């Protein structure tokens, strides 16, 4: 079985999932796997070096124009001859399936990683048309599956929730919340959908109450939005409280140092960073956005606050920081949930079974 995964080279959550699948399926002797990245500004040598360390076979193709991407991927498919082409995320699932059709790849699979994408009427027409030639559409959560079911697609839709490496996050060095020296962390790319603004506003409200909590922001992404967040931090005079880390290959260690993890997104597919924080024993606070709220049982294994509600977020953080030991049980319950339901071994096995089923049915 030869499987080609096509995904953004921006190293987003979708890229993570594709890498995990290739890495896991490489352990199966009957499977050959190729990761194809559409070049972005954040397709940097450090991240590609990590792929080489993991022995992931990859190619980087142009992202200059959509037509150029499709043509280059078509030629690569004709040369590599995959049995299955898995196109992850938007707009890559449109470009990947178009290239796969032109190259006559036997089985096309779309993986939708988000609950809200920029589907213009023309893009929606394209995805409906491509669905007629698609063997399976995979949604990364039940919420995303519900959104897809309203698009008028012709291919079968299957939900396979994303998962994480539970051995990497948390592990044997799991610290109690009270033993962690730093207060708050958020891991996420800079995009308006992640809504860092609400978190910064909440931090400022805490400062006005005399609570000078520390915040670590980990991620890269849109430079304009990143500059907006830096300016907001300066405007609120929070520079001494906020640490910016643009890229880290040791996120698991950073999570272990923090008491609270915040995900302030406006929408998601299924947020891997939330799962990583839960596995790491953080007290997780998430917005009620789709793709976040499904993961957190409010006041049982974390906290939820309304999307964009800085005051409510500040209240939750203040409550937790006033006596973190009171909420250790929530952090423990969150880790147990991830171990049982969101280990990536279950995810990779589900995808492998899907691929086997496609080949068998053919």
GROMACS .gro file of C-alpha atoms in nm:
model
  362
    1UNK     CA    1   0.000   0.000   0.000
    2UNK     CA    2   0.142   0.337  -0.104
    3UNK     CA    3  -0.011   0.640   0.069
    4UNK     CA    4   0.067   1.003  -0.012
    5UNK     CA    5  -0.032   1.270   0.241
    6UNK     CA    6  -0.060   1.625   0.104
    7UNK     CA    7  -0.080   1.908   0.357
    8UNK     CA    8   0.024   2.268   0.422
    9UNK     CA    9   0.389   2.328   0.497
   10UNK     CA   10   0.285   2.579   0.762
   11UNK     CA   11   0.324   2.313   1.033
   12UNK     CA   12  -0.025   2.370   1.169
   13UNK     CA   13  -0.234   2.108   1.350
   14UNK     CA   14  -0.316   1.951   1.013
   15UNK     CA   15   0.054   1.911   0.937
   16UNK     CA   16   0.107   1.751   1.279
   17UNK     CA   17  -0.163   1.493   1.212
   18UNK     CA   18  -0.021   1.406   0.871
   19UNK     CA   19   0.329   1.367   1.016
   20UNK     CA   20   0.200   1.145   1.297
   21UNK     CA   21   0.019   0.922   1.047
   22UNK     CA   22   0.325   0.885   0.823
   23UNK     CA   23   0.553   0.818   1.120
   24UNK     CA   24   0.320   0.554   1.267
   25UNK     CA   25   0.238   0.380   0.939
   26UNK     CA   26   0.609   0.364   0.854
   27UNK     CA   27   0.630   0.093   1.120
   28UNK     CA   28   0.404  -0.131   0.909
   29UNK     CA   29   0.615  -0.321   0.656
   30UNK     CA   30   0.343  -0.345   0.392
   31UNK     CA   31   0.299   0.034   0.378
   32UNK     CA   32   0.503   0.303   0.198
   33UNK     CA   33   0.428   0.661   0.295
   34UNK     CA   34   0.518   0.999   0.150
   35UNK     CA   35   0.454   1.340   0.306
   36UNK     CA   36   0.414   1.627   0.058
   37UNK     CA   37   0.421   1.982   0.196
   38UNK     CA   38   0.290   2.288   0.012
   39UNK     CA   39   0.556   2.551   0.071
   40UNK     CA   40   0.468   2.837   0.305
   41UNK     CA   41   0.674   3.113   0.467
   42UNK     CA   42   0.695   2.896   0.779
   43UNK     CA   43   0.835   2.593   0.592
   44UNK     CA   44   1.171   2.652   0.756
   45UNK     CA   45   1.485   2.432   0.769
   46UNK     CA   46   1.453   2.364   1.146
   47UNK     CA   47   1.113   2.204   1.100
   48UNK     CA   48   1.221   2.003   0.798
   49UNK     CA   49   1.522   1.880   0.994
   50UNK     CA   50   1.283   1.731   1.251
   51UNK     CA   51   1.118   1.530   0.973
   52UNK     CA   52   1.454   1.391   0.874
   53UNK     CA   53   1.526   1.296   1.235
   54UNK     CA   54   1.198   1.101   1.237
   55UNK     CA   55   1.290   0.929   0.907
   56UNK     CA   56   0.982   1.077   0.740
   57UNK     CA   57   1.011   1.069   0.360
   58UNK     CA   58   0.893   1.410   0.242
   59UNK     CA   59   0.886   1.648  -0.053
   60UNK     CA   60   0.824   2.023  -0.054
   61UNK     CA   61   0.638   2.155  -0.358
   62UNK     CA   62   0.562   2.506  -0.469
   63UNK     CA   63   0.294   2.718  -0.308
   64UNK     CA   64   0.340   3.007  -0.552
   65UNK     CA   65   0.000   2.964  -0.720
   66UNK     CA   66  -0.277   2.706  -0.698
   67UNK     CA   67  -0.225   2.602  -1.062
   68UNK     CA   68   0.149   2.554  -1.010
   69UNK     CA   69   0.083   2.348  -0.695
   70UNK     CA   70  -0.164   2.121  -0.874
   71UNK     CA   71   0.071   2.066  -1.170
   72UNK     CA   72   0.372   1.986  -0.953
   73UNK     CA   73   0.173   1.749  -0.731
   74UNK     CA   74   0.024   1.579  -1.039
   75UNK     CA   75   0.373   1.508  -1.175
   76UNK     CA   76   0.486   1.377  -0.836
   77UNK     CA   77   0.183   1.144  -0.817
   78UNK     CA   78   0.253   1.013  -1.167
   79UNK     CA   79   0.609   0.939  -1.065
   80UNK     CA   80   0.544   0.797  -0.716
   81UNK     CA   81   0.219   0.613  -0.807
   82UNK     CA   82   0.028   0.621  -0.475
   83UNK     CA   83  -0.271   0.392  -0.418
   84UNK     CA   84  -0.426   0.652  -0.191
   85UNK     CA   85  -0.389   1.031  -0.180
   86UNK     CA   86  -0.490   1.190   0.151
   87UNK     CA   87  -0.544   1.567   0.117
   88UNK     CA   88  -0.549   1.746   0.454
   89UNK     CA   89  -0.714   2.080   0.527
   90UNK     CA   90  -0.838   2.375   0.324
   91UNK     CA   91  -0.748   2.468   0.053
   92UNK     CA   92  -0.504   2.176   0.025
   93UNK     CA   93  -0.787   1.922   0.001
   94UNK     CA   94  -0.909   2.099  -0.315
   95UNK     CA   95  -0.565   2.124  -0.473
   96UNK     CA   96  -0.462   1.773  -0.369
   97UNK     CA   97  -0.773   1.602  -0.503
   98UNK     CA   98  -0.756   1.794  -0.831
   99UNK     CA   99  -0.398   1.676  -0.877
  100UNK     CA  100  -0.495   1.323  -0.776
  101UNK     CA  101  -0.775   1.313  -1.032
  102UNK     CA  102  -0.544   1.436  -1.308
  103UNK     CA  103  -0.285   1.175  -1.211
  104UNK     CA  104  -0.552   0.901  -1.189
  105UNK     CA  105  -0.476   0.810  -0.827
  106UNK     CA  106  -0.716   0.522  -0.743
  107UNK     CA  107  -0.843   0.651  -0.406
  108UNK     CA  108  -0.880   1.010  -0.289
  109UNK     CA  109  -0.942   1.100   0.077
  110UNK     CA  110  -1.027   1.445   0.211
  111UNK     CA  111  -0.946   1.525   0.576
  112UNK     CA  112  -1.126   1.830   0.714
  113UNK     CA  113  -0.942   1.977   1.013
  114UNK     CA  114  -1.158   2.280   1.088
  115UNK     CA  115  -1.519   2.360   1.164
  116UNK     CA  116  -1.515   2.696   0.985
  117UNK     CA  117  -1.326   2.760   0.663
  118UNK     CA  118  -1.331   3.036   0.402
  119UNK     CA  119  -1.562   2.859   0.155
  120UNK     CA  120  -1.670   3.104  -0.112
  121UNK     CA  121  -1.957   2.986  -0.334
  122UNK     CA  122  -1.696   2.887  -0.597
  123UNK     CA  123  -1.488   2.687  -0.346
  124UNK     CA  124  -1.801   2.517  -0.213
  125UNK     CA  125  -1.896   2.423  -0.569
  126UNK     CA  126  -1.549   2.274  -0.618
  127UNK     CA  127  -1.558   2.064  -0.301
  128UNK     CA  128  -1.905   1.933  -0.388
  129UNK     CA  129  -1.791   1.839  -0.736
  130UNK     CA  130  -1.471   1.675  -0.608
  131UNK     CA  131  -1.669   1.479  -0.349
  132UNK     CA  132  -1.818   1.273  -0.633
  133UNK     CA  133  -1.469   1.134  -0.700
  134UNK     CA  134  -1.367   1.108  -0.334
  135UNK     CA  135  -1.361   0.769  -0.164
  136UNK     CA  136  -1.400   0.901   0.192
  137UNK     CA  137  -1.417   1.231   0.377
  138UNK     CA  138  -1.267   1.226   0.726
  139UNK     CA  139  -1.371   1.479   0.991
  140UNK     CA  140  -1.139   1.529   1.288
  141UNK     CA  141  -1.432   1.560   1.531
  142UNK     CA  142  -1.804   1.493   1.546
  143UNK     CA  143  -1.862   1.869   1.532
  144UNK     CA  144  -1.671   1.897   1.205
  145UNK     CA  145  -1.864   1.597   1.070
  146UNK     CA  146  -2.190   1.781   1.143
  147UNK     CA  147  -2.068   2.088   0.952
  148UNK     CA  148  -1.962   1.874   0.654
  149UNK     CA  149  -2.297   1.695   0.648
  150UNK     CA  150  -2.461   2.030   0.565
  151UNK     CA  151  -2.241   2.096   0.258
  152UNK     CA  152  -2.422   1.861   0.021
  153UNK     CA  153  -2.121   1.632  -0.030
  154UNK     CA  154  -2.154   1.300  -0.215
  155UNK     CA  155  -1.877   1.099  -0.046
  156UNK     CA  156  -1.923   0.907   0.282
  157UNK     CA  157  -1.823   1.113   0.588
  158UNK     CA  158  -1.639   0.946   0.876
  159UNK     CA  159  -1.529   1.104   1.206
  160UNK     CA  160  -1.183   1.007   1.332
  161UNK     CA  161  -1.096   1.233   1.629
  162UNK     CA  162  -0.739   1.359   1.637
  163UNK     CA  163  -0.501   1.228   1.902
  164UNK     CA  164  -0.161   1.299   2.055
  165UNK     CA  165   0.148   1.115   2.177
  166UNK     CA  166   0.052   1.060   2.541
  167UNK     CA  167   0.397   0.919   2.617
  168UNK     CA  168   0.559   1.247   2.513
  169UNK     CA  169   0.321   1.482   2.696
  170UNK     CA  170   0.316   1.439   3.071
  171UNK     CA  171   0.490   1.106   3.103
  172UNK     CA  172   0.680   1.006   3.415
  173UNK     CA  173   0.784   1.364   3.505
  174UNK     CA  174   0.432   1.493   3.568
  175UNK     CA  175   0.438   1.772   3.827
  176UNK     CA  176   0.152   1.871   4.054
  177UNK     CA  177   0.002   2.208   3.965
  178UNK     CA  178   0.132   2.372   4.284
  179UNK     CA  179   0.490   2.270   4.195
  180UNK     CA  180   0.488   2.460   3.865
  181UNK     CA  181   0.672   2.794   3.869
  182UNK     CA  182   0.489   2.971   3.584
  183UNK     CA  183   0.123   3.068   3.560
  184UNK     CA  184  -0.034   3.067   3.211
  185UNK     CA  185   0.062   2.931   2.869
  186UNK     CA  186  -0.104   2.932   2.529
  187UNK     CA  187   0.031   2.733   2.235
  188UNK     CA  188  -0.112   2.831   1.898
  189UNK     CA  189  -0.025   2.998   1.569
  190UNK     CA  190  -0.088   3.369   1.528
  191UNK     CA  191  -0.423   3.399   1.353
  192UNK     CA  192  -0.733   3.598   1.440
  193UNK     CA  193  -0.924   3.274   1.485
  194UNK     CA  194  -0.702   3.191   1.784
  195UNK     CA  195  -0.805   3.520   1.949
  196UNK     CA  196  -0.492   3.598   2.150
  197UNK     CA  197  -0.649   3.942   2.200
  198UNK     CA  198  -0.905   3.811   2.449
  199UNK     CA  199  -0.631   3.644   2.653
  200UNK     CA  200  -0.419   3.961   2.662
  201UNK     CA  201  -0.723   4.164   2.769
  202UNK     CA  202  -0.791   3.912   3.047
  203UNK     CA  203  -0.429   3.942   3.162
  204UNK     CA  204  -0.466   4.321   3.173
  205UNK     CA  205  -0.784   4.292   3.379
  206UNK     CA  206  -0.598   4.070   3.625
  207UNK     CA  207  -0.321   4.329   3.648
  208UNK     CA  208  -0.575   4.598   3.739
  209UNK     CA  209  -0.688   4.368   4.024
  210UNK     CA  210  -0.331   4.341   4.148
  211UNK     CA  211  -0.272   3.991   4.004
  212UNK     CA  212   0.050   4.009   3.802
  213UNK     CA  213   0.043   3.660   3.649
  214UNK     CA  214   0.297   3.542   3.393
  215UNK     CA  215   0.200   3.436   3.041
  216UNK     CA  216   0.398   3.241   2.782
  217UNK     CA  217   0.283   3.259   2.419
  218UNK     CA  218   0.424   2.987   2.193
  219UNK     CA  219   0.370   2.998   1.818
  220UNK     CA  220   0.441   3.159   1.484
  221UNK     CA  221   0.208   3.252   1.199
  222UNK     CA  222   0.067   3.573   1.057
  223UNK     CA  223   0.321   3.852   1.107
  224UNK     CA  224   0.060   4.129   1.098
  225UNK     CA  225  -0.150   3.966   1.370
  226UNK     CA  226   0.163   3.879   1.569
  227UNK     CA  227   0.266   4.247   1.559
  228UNK     CA  228  -0.085   4.343   1.674
  229UNK     CA  229  -0.046   4.120   1.980
  230UNK     CA  230   0.301   4.258   2.059
  231UNK     CA  231   0.162   4.612   2.036
  232UNK     CA  232  -0.131   4.522   2.261
  233UNK     CA  233   0.107   4.385   2.523
  234UNK     CA  234   0.310   4.708   2.509
  235UNK     CA  235  -0.003   4.921   2.520
  236UNK     CA  236  -0.119   4.749   2.838
  237UNK     CA  237   0.238   4.763   2.981
  238UNK     CA  238   0.253   4.385   3.020
  239UNK     CA  239   0.603   4.334   2.875
  240UNK     CA  240   0.742   4.211   3.207
  241UNK     CA  241   0.468   3.948   3.233
  242UNK     CA  242   0.453   3.810   2.879
  243UNK     CA  243   0.717   3.586   2.718
  244UNK     CA  244   0.702   3.529   2.341
  245UNK     CA  245   0.847   3.205   2.201
  246UNK     CA  246   0.810   3.189   1.825
  247UNK     CA  247   0.921   2.827   1.786
  248UNK     CA  248   1.004   2.547   2.026
  249UNK     CA  249   1.059   2.175   1.972
  250UNK     CA  250   1.021   2.120   2.347
  251UNK     CA  251   0.662   2.229   2.401
  252UNK     CA  252   0.611   1.928   2.629
  253UNK     CA  253   0.867   2.071   2.875
  254UNK     CA  254   0.713   2.417   2.860
  255UNK     CA  255   0.368   2.279   2.943
  256UNK     CA  256   0.504   2.104   3.252
  257UNK     CA  257   0.627   2.439   3.386
  258UNK     CA  258   0.284   2.607   3.374
  259UNK     CA  259  -0.021   2.579   3.597
  260UNK     CA  260  -0.287   2.695   3.351
  261UNK     CA  261  -0.328   2.642   2.977
  262UNK     CA  262  -0.563   2.875   2.789
  263UNK     CA  263  -0.711   2.822   2.443
  264UNK     CA  264  -0.912   3.129   2.345
  265UNK     CA  265  -1.004   3.024   1.988
  266UNK     CA  266  -1.311   3.140   1.802
  267UNK     CA  267  -1.331   2.812   1.606
  268UNK     CA  268  -1.131   2.492   1.560
  269UNK     CA  269  -1.157   2.144   1.415
  270UNK     CA  270  -1.027   1.958   1.716
  271UNK     CA  271  -0.752   2.141   1.901
  272UNK     CA  272  -0.441   1.928   1.956
  273UNK     CA  273  -0.278   2.184   2.184
  274UNK     CA  274  -0.567   2.147   2.430
  275UNK     CA  275  -0.515   1.770   2.434
  276UNK     CA  276  -0.140   1.813   2.486
  277UNK     CA  277  -0.201   2.045   2.780
  278UNK     CA  278  -0.455   1.806   2.933
  279UNK     CA  279  -0.209   1.518   2.901
  280UNK     CA  280   0.058   1.738   3.061
  281UNK     CA  281  -0.148   1.791   3.375
  282UNK     CA  282  -0.225   2.159   3.321
  283UNK     CA  283  -0.552   2.309   3.439
  284UNK     CA  284  -0.708   2.374   3.099
  285UNK     CA  285  -0.931   2.675   3.027
  286UNK     CA  286  -1.094   2.684   2.685
  287UNK     CA  287  -1.345   2.891   2.493
  288UNK     CA  288  -1.683   2.751   2.394
  289UNK     CA  289  -1.569   2.736   2.031
  290UNK     CA  290  -1.642   2.420   1.835
  291UNK     CA  291  -1.334   2.202   1.844
  292UNK     CA  292  -1.249   2.317   2.197
  293UNK     CA  293  -1.568   2.280   2.399
  294UNK     CA  294  -1.607   1.912   2.299
  295UNK     CA  295  -1.282   1.833   2.479
  296UNK     CA  296  -1.359   1.997   2.814
  297UNK     CA  297  -1.626   1.898   3.065
  298UNK     CA  298  -1.677   2.231   3.242
  299UNK     CA  299  -1.570   2.230   3.609
  300UNK     CA  300  -1.500   1.855   3.593
  301UNK     CA  301  -1.180   1.836   3.392
  302UNK     CA  302  -1.130   2.201   3.299
  303UNK     CA  303  -1.312   2.531   3.254
  304UNK     CA  304  -1.506   2.686   2.966
  305UNK     CA  305  -1.569   3.055   2.901
  306UNK     CA  306  -1.776   3.222   2.626
  307UNK     CA  307  -1.588   3.306   2.306
  308UNK     CA  308  -1.434   3.654   2.334
  309UNK     CA  309  -1.532   3.701   2.700
  310UNK     CA  310  -1.216   3.847   2.856
  311UNK     CA  311  -1.384   3.926   3.190
  312UNK     CA  312  -1.508   3.568   3.239
  313UNK     CA  313  -1.164   3.434   3.141
  314UNK     CA  314  -0.997   3.666   3.393
  315UNK     CA  315  -1.236   3.548   3.666
  316UNK     CA  316  -1.149   3.182   3.602
  317UNK     CA  317  -0.774   3.248   3.601
  318UNK     CA  318  -0.797   3.452   3.923
  319UNK     CA  319  -0.995   3.175   4.093
  320UNK     CA  320  -0.746   2.905   3.996
  321UNK     CA  321  -0.437   3.108   4.085
  322UNK     CA  322  -0.582   3.198   4.426
  323UNK     CA  323  -0.550   2.833   4.531
  324UNK     CA  324  -0.426   2.599   4.254
  325UNK     CA  325  -0.428   2.289   4.474
  326UNK     CA  326  -0.809   2.305   4.483
  327UNK     CA  327  -0.813   2.224   4.111
  328UNK     CA  328  -0.558   1.944   4.095
  329UNK     CA  329  -0.845   1.695   4.059
  330UNK     CA  330  -0.953   1.864   3.734
  331UNK     CA  331  -0.604   1.837   3.590
  332UNK     CA  332  -0.586   1.469   3.687
  333UNK     CA  333  -0.926   1.395   3.531
  334UNK     CA  334  -0.826   1.575   3.211
  335UNK     CA  335  -0.512   1.363   3.174
  336UNK     CA  336  -0.711   1.043   3.228
  337UNK     CA  337  -0.958   1.145   2.959
  338UNK     CA  338  -0.681   1.196   2.704
  339UNK     CA  339  -0.511   0.866   2.790
  340UNK     CA  340  -0.836   0.675   2.736
  341UNK     CA  341  -0.988   0.857   2.437
  342UNK     CA  342  -0.726   1.060   2.250
  343UNK     CA  343  -0.406   0.857   2.224
  344UNK     CA  344  -0.271   0.887   1.871
  345UNK     CA  345  -0.222   0.509   1.850
  346UNK     CA  346  -0.600   0.477   1.826
  347UNK     CA  347  -0.611   0.745   1.558
  348UNK     CA  348  -0.337   0.595   1.341
  349UNK     CA  349  -0.499   0.253   1.367
  350UNK     CA  350  -0.835   0.398   1.256
  351UNK     CA  351  -0.675   0.558   0.950
  352UNK     CA  352  -0.487   0.239   0.864
  353UNK     CA  353  -0.813   0.042   0.883
  354UNK     CA  354  -0.978   0.300   0.656
  355UNK     CA  355  -0.699   0.265   0.399
  356UNK     CA  356  -0.725  -0.116   0.413
  357UNK     CA  357  -1.100  -0.096   0.365
  358UNK     CA  358  -1.061   0.126   0.057
  359UNK     CA  359  -0.815  -0.109  -0.106
  360UNK     CA  360  -1.025  -0.415  -0.020
  361UNK     CA  361  -1.347  -0.262  -0.152
  362UNK     CA  362  -1.169  -0.169  -0.476
   0.00000   0.00000   0.00000
